[in-house]
mmCIF file of C-alpha atoms in Angstrom:
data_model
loop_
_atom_site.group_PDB
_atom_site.id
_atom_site.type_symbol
_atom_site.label_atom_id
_atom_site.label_comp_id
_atom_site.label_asym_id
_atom_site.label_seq_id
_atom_site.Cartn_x
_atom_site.Cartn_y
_atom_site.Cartn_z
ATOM 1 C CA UNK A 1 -13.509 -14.250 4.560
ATOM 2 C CA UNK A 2 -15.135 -11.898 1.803
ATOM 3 C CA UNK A 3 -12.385 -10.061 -0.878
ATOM 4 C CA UNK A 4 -13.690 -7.577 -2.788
ATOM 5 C CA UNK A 5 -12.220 -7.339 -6.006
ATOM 6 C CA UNK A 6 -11.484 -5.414 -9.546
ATOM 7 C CA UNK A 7 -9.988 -7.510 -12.971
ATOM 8 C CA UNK A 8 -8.020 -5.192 -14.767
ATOM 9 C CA UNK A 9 -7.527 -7.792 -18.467
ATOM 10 C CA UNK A 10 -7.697 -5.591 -22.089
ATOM 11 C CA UNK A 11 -8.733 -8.639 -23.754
ATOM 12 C CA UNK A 12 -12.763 -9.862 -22.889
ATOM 13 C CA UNK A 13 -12.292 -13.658 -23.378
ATOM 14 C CA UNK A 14 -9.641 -13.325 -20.619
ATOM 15 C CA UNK A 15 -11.561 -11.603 -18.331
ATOM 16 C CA UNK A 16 -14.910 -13.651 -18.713
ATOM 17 C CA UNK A 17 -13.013 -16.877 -17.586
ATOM 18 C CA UNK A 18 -11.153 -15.331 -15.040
ATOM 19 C CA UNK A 19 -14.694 -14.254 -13.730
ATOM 20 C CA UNK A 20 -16.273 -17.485 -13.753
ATOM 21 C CA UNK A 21 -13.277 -19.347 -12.500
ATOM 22 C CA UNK A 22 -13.985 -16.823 -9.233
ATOM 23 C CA UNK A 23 -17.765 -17.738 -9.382
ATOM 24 C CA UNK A 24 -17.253 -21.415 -9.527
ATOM 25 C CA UNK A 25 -14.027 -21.840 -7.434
ATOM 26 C CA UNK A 26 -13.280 -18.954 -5.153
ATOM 27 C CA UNK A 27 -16.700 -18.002 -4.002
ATOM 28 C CA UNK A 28 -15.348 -15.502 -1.304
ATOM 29 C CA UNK A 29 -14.373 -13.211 -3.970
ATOM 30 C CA UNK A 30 -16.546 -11.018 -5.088
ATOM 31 C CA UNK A 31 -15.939 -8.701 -8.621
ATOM 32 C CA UNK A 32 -16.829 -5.042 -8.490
ATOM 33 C CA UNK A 33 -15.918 -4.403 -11.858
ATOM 34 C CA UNK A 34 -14.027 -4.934 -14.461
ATOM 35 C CA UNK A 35 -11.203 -2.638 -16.243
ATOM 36 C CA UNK A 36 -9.846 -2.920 -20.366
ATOM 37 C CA UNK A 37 -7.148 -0.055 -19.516
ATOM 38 C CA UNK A 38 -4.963 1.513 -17.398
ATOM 39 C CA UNK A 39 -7.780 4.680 -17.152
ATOM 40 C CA UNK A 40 -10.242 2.278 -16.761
ATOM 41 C CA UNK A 41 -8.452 0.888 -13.686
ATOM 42 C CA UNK A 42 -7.778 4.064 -12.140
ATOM 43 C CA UNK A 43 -11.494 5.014 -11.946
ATOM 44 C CA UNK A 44 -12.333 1.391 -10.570
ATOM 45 C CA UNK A 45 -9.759 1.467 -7.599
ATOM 46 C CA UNK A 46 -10.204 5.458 -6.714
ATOM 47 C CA UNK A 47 -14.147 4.707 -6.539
ATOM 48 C CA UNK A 48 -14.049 1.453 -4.753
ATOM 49 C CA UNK A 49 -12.766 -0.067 -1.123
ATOM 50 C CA UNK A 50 -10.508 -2.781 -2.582
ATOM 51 C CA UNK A 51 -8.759 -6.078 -0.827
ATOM 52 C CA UNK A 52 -7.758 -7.510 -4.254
ATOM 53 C CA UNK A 53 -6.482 -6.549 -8.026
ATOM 54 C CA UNK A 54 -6.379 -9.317 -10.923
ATOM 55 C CA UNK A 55 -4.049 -7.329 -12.777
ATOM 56 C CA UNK A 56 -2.810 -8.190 -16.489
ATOM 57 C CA UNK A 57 0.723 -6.528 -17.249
ATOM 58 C CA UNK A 58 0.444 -5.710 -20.812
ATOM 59 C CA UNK A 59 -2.641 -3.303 -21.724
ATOM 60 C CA UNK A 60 -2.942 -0.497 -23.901
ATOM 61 C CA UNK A 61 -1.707 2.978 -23.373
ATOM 62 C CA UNK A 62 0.293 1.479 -20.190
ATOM 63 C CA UNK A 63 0.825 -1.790 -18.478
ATOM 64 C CA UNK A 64 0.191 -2.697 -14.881
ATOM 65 C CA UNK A 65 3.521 -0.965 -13.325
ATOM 66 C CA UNK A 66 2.322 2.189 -14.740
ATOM 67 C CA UNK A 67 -0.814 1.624 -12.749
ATOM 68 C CA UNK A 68 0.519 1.015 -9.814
ATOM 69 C CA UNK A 69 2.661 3.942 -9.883
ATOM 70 C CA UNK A 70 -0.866 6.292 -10.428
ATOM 71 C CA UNK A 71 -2.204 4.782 -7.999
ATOM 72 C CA UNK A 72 0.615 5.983 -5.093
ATOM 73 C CA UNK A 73 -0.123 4.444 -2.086
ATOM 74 C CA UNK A 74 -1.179 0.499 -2.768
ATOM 75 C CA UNK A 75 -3.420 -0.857 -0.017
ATOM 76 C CA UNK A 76 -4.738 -3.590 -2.077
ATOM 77 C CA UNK A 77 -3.107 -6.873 -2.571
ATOM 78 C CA UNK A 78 -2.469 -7.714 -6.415
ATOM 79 C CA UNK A 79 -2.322 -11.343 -8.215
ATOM 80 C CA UNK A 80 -0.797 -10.848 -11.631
ATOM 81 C CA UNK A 81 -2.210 -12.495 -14.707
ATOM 82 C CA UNK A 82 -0.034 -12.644 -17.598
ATOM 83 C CA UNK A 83 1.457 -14.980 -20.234
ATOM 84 C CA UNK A 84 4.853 -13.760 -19.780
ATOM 85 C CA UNK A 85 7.119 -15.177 -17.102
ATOM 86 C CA UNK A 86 9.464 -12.525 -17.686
ATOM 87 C CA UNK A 87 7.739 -9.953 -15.481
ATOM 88 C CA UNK A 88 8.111 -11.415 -12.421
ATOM 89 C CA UNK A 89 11.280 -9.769 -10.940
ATOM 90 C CA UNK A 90 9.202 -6.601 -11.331
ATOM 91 C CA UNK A 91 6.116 -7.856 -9.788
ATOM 92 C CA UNK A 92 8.212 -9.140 -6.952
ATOM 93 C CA UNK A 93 9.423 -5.467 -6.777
ATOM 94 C CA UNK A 94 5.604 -4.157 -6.946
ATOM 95 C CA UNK A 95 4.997 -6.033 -4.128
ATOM 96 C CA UNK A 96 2.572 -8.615 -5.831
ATOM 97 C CA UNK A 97 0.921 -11.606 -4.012
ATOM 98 C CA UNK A 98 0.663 -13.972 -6.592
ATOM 99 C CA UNK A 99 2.217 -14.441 -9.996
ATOM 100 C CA UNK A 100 -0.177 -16.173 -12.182
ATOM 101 C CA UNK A 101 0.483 -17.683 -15.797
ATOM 102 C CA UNK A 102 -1.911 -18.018 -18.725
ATOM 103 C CA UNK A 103 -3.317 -20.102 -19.426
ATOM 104 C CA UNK A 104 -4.660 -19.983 -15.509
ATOM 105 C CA UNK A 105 -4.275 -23.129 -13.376
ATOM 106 C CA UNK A 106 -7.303 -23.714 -10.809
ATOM 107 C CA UNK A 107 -5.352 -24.841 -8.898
ATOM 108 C CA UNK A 108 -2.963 -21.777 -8.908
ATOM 109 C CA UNK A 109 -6.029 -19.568 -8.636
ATOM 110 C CA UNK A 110 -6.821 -21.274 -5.563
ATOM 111 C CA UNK A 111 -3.804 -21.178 -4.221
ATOM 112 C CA UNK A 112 -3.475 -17.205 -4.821
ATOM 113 C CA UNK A 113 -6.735 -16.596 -3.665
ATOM 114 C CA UNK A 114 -6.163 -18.748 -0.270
ATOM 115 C CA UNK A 115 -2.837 -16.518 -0.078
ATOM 116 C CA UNK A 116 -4.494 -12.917 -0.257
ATOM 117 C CA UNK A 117 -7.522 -14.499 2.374
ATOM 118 C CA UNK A 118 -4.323 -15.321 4.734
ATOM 119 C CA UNK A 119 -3.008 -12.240 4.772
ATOM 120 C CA UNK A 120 -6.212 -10.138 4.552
ATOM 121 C CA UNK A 121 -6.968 -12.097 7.789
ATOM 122 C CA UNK A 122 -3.557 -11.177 9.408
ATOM 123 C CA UNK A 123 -4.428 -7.443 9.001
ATOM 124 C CA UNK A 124 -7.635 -7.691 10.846
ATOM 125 C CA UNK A 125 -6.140 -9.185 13.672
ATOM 126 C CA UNK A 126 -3.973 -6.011 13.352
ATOM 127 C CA UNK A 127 -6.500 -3.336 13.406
ATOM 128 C CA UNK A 128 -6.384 -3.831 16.920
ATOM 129 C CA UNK A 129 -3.680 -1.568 16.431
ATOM 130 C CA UNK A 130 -5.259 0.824 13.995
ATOM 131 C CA UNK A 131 -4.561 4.655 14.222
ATOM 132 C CA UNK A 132 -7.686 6.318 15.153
ATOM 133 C CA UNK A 133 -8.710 9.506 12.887
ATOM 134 C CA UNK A 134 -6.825 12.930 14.161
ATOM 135 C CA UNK A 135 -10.667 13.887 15.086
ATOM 136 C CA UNK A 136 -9.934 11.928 17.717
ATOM 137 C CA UNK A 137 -6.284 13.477 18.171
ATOM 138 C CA UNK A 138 -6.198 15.889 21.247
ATOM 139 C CA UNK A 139 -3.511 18.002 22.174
ATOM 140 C CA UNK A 140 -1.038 16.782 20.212
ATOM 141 C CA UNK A 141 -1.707 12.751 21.097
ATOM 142 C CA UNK A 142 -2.787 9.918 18.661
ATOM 143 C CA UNK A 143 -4.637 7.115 20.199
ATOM 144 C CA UNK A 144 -3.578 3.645 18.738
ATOM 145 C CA UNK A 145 -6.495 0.940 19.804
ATOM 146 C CA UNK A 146 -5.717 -2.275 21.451
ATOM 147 C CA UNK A 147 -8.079 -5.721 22.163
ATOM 148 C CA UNK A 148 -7.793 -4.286 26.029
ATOM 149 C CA UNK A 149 -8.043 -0.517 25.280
ATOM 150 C CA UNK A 150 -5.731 1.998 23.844
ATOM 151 C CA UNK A 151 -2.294 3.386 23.691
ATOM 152 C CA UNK A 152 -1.662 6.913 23.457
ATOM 153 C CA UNK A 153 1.124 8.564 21.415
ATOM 154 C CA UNK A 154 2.563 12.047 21.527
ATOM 155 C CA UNK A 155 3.051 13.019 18.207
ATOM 156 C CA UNK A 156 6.228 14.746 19.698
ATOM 157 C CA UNK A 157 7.997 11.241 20.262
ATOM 158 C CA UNK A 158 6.974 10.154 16.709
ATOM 159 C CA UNK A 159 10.476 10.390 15.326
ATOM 160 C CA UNK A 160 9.339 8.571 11.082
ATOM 161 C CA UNK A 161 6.763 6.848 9.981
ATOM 162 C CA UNK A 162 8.049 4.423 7.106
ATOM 163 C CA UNK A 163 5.699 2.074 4.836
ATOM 164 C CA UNK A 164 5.859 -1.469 4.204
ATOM 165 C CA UNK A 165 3.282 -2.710 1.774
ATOM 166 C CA UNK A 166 0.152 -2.107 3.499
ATOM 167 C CA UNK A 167 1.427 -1.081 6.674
ATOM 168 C CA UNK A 168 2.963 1.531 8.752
ATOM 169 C CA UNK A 169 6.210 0.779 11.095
ATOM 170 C CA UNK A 170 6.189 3.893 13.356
ATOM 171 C CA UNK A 171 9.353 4.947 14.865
ATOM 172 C CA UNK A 172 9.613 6.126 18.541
ATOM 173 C CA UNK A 173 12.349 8.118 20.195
ATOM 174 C CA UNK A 174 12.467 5.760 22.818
ATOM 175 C CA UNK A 175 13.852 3.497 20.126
ATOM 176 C CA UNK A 176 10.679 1.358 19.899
ATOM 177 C CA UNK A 177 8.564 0.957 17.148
ATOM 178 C CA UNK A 178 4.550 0.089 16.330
ATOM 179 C CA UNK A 179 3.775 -1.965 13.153
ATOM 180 C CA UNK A 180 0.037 -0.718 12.104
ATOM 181 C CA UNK A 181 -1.997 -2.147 9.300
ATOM 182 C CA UNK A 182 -2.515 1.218 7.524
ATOM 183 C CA UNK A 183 -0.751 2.943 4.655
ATOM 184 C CA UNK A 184 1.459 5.600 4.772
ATOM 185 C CA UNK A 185 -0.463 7.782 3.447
ATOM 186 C CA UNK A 186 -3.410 7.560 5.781
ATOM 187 C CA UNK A 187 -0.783 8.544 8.381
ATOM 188 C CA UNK A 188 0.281 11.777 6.137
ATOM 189 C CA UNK A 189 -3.452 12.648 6.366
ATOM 190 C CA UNK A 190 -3.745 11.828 10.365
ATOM 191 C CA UNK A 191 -0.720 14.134 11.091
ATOM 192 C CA UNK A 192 -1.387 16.853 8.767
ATOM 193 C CA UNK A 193 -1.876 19.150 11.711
ATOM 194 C CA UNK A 194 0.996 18.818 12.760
ATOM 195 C CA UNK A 195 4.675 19.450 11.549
ATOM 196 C CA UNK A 196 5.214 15.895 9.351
ATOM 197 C CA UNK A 197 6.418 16.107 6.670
ATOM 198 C CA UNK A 198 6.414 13.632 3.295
ATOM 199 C CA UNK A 199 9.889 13.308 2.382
ATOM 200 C CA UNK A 200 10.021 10.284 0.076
ATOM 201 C CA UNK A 201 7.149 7.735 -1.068
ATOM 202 C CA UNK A 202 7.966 5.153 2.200
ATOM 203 C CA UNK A 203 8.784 8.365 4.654
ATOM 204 C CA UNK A 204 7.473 10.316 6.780
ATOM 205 C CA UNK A 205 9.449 12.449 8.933
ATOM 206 C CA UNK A 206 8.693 14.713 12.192
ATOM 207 C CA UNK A 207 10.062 17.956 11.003
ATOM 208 C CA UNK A 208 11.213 18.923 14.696
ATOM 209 C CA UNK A 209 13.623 15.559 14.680
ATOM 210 C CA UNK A 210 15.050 16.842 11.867
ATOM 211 C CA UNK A 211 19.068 18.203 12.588
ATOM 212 C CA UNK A 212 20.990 18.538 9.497
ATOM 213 C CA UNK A 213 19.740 18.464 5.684
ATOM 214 C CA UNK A 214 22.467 17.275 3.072
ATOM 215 C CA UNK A 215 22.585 19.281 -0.214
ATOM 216 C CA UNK A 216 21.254 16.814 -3.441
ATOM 217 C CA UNK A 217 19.033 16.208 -6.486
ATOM 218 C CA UNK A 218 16.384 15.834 -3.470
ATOM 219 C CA UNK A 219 19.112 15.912 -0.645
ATOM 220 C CA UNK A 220 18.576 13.993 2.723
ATOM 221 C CA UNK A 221 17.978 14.400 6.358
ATOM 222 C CA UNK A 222 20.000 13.596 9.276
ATOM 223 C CA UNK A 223 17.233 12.933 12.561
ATOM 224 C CA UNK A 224 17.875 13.777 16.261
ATOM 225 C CA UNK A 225 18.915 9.791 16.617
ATOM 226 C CA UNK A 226 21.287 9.792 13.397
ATOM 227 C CA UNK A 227 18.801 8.266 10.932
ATOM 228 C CA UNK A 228 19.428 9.664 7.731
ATOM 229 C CA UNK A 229 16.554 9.293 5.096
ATOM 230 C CA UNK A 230 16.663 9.933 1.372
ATOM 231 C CA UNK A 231 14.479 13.020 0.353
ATOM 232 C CA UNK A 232 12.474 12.950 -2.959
ATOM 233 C CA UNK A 233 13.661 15.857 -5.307
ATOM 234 C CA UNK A 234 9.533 16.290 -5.696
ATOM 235 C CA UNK A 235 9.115 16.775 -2.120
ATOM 236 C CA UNK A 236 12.334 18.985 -1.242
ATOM 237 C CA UNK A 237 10.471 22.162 -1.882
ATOM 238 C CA UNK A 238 7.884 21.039 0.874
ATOM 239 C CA UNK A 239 10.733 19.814 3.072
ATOM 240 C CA UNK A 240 12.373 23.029 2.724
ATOM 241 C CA UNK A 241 9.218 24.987 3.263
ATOM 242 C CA UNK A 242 9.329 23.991 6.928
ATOM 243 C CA UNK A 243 12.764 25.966 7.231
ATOM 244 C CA UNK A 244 12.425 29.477 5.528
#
């Protein structure tokens, strides 16, 4: 399986052998660019489709958590490359694939590389589950495609959306849920039609579920099936716009 991919490394030598370790080893990667900076980065992922970051920790101007924290929504997978072991509690936290050491092992890089394929391959067998653009949305319904078909969804039974990693769990008032290999955002963007609102960076709530809000820095909300869910202070303002 083809991964497209970005190296994000301020220092050149680093980057040139990470790049020919690819070319020579891991010939299903291919490198769309290559980033010195945190800026640098930002331009890279916003202007390319991504299934893979080399990311460095320590760069100028910023390191690699304050990249992924621009960047919002992740939905590519990240192998960090550093030659500090002592970041890896927060790349565990970032969600990374692969924790690399300098100097790199092949071996390692191989084994990352066959790691990210794995699960990039996992997600396509998913997309038989993938949320169809609200073009496609009539009346209030979502269509979620199957290998047989399609289910449909009334947006009025969609209770949260929540994110893990790359995907979306969906939560149903019939107390079921759907697991769906898109990001959380993508569903912010699908329902925007509709009353959903953003609530915190893994939430997405049905506004008409919503039966009590708790007073706080960003407060909470209690749901129709006694779910309560955390409420960014940067989002309460939208929250609360829903209710004036």
């Amino acid at each position: 399986m083809k991964l497209t991919s970005i190296i994000v490394e301020d220092e050149e030598t680093s980057r040139d052998i990470l790049k020919n370790y690819l070319k020579k080893y891991c010939p299903n990667v291919t490198v769309l660019g290559e980033a010195a900076n945190v800026e640098e980065a930002l331009v890279l992922i916003r202007n390319n489709d991504l299934d893979l970051v080399f990311l460095d920790v320590e760069m100028p101007y910023g390191n690699a958590f304050d990249l992924l924290d621009k960047v919002g929504d992740v939905d590519f997978e990240t192998i960090f490359v550093t030659a500090y072991n002592h970041y890896a509690i927060d790349a565990l936290n970032a969600h990374a694939s692969y924790y690399l050491m300098k100097p790199i092992s092949i071996d390692e890089l191989i084994k990352a590389v066959d790691y990210v394929t794995e699960i990039k391959i996992k997600e396509n067998v998913l997309q038989g589950q993938v949320l169809v653009p609200k073009t496609n949305a009539v009346n209030g319904k979502i269509t979620i495609p199957q290998l047989d078909g399609f289910e449909v969804l009334n947006t009025a039974d969609i209770l949260y959306c929540k994110a893990d990693d790359n995907y979306t769990e969906i939560y149903l008032n019939n107390n079921k849920k759907k697991l769906v290999s898109k990001t959380l955002k993508y569903f912010e963007e699908a329902l925007s039609d509709v009353s959903f609102a953003r609530v915190h960076k893994s939430y997405l709530v049905n506004v008409n579920e919503v039966v009590k809000y708790v007073k706080g820095k960003g407060g909470s909300v209690v749901l129709s099936n006694g779910k309560e869910i955390m409420v960014s202070a940067s989002k309460k303002s939208d929250l609360l716009s829903y209710f004036k």
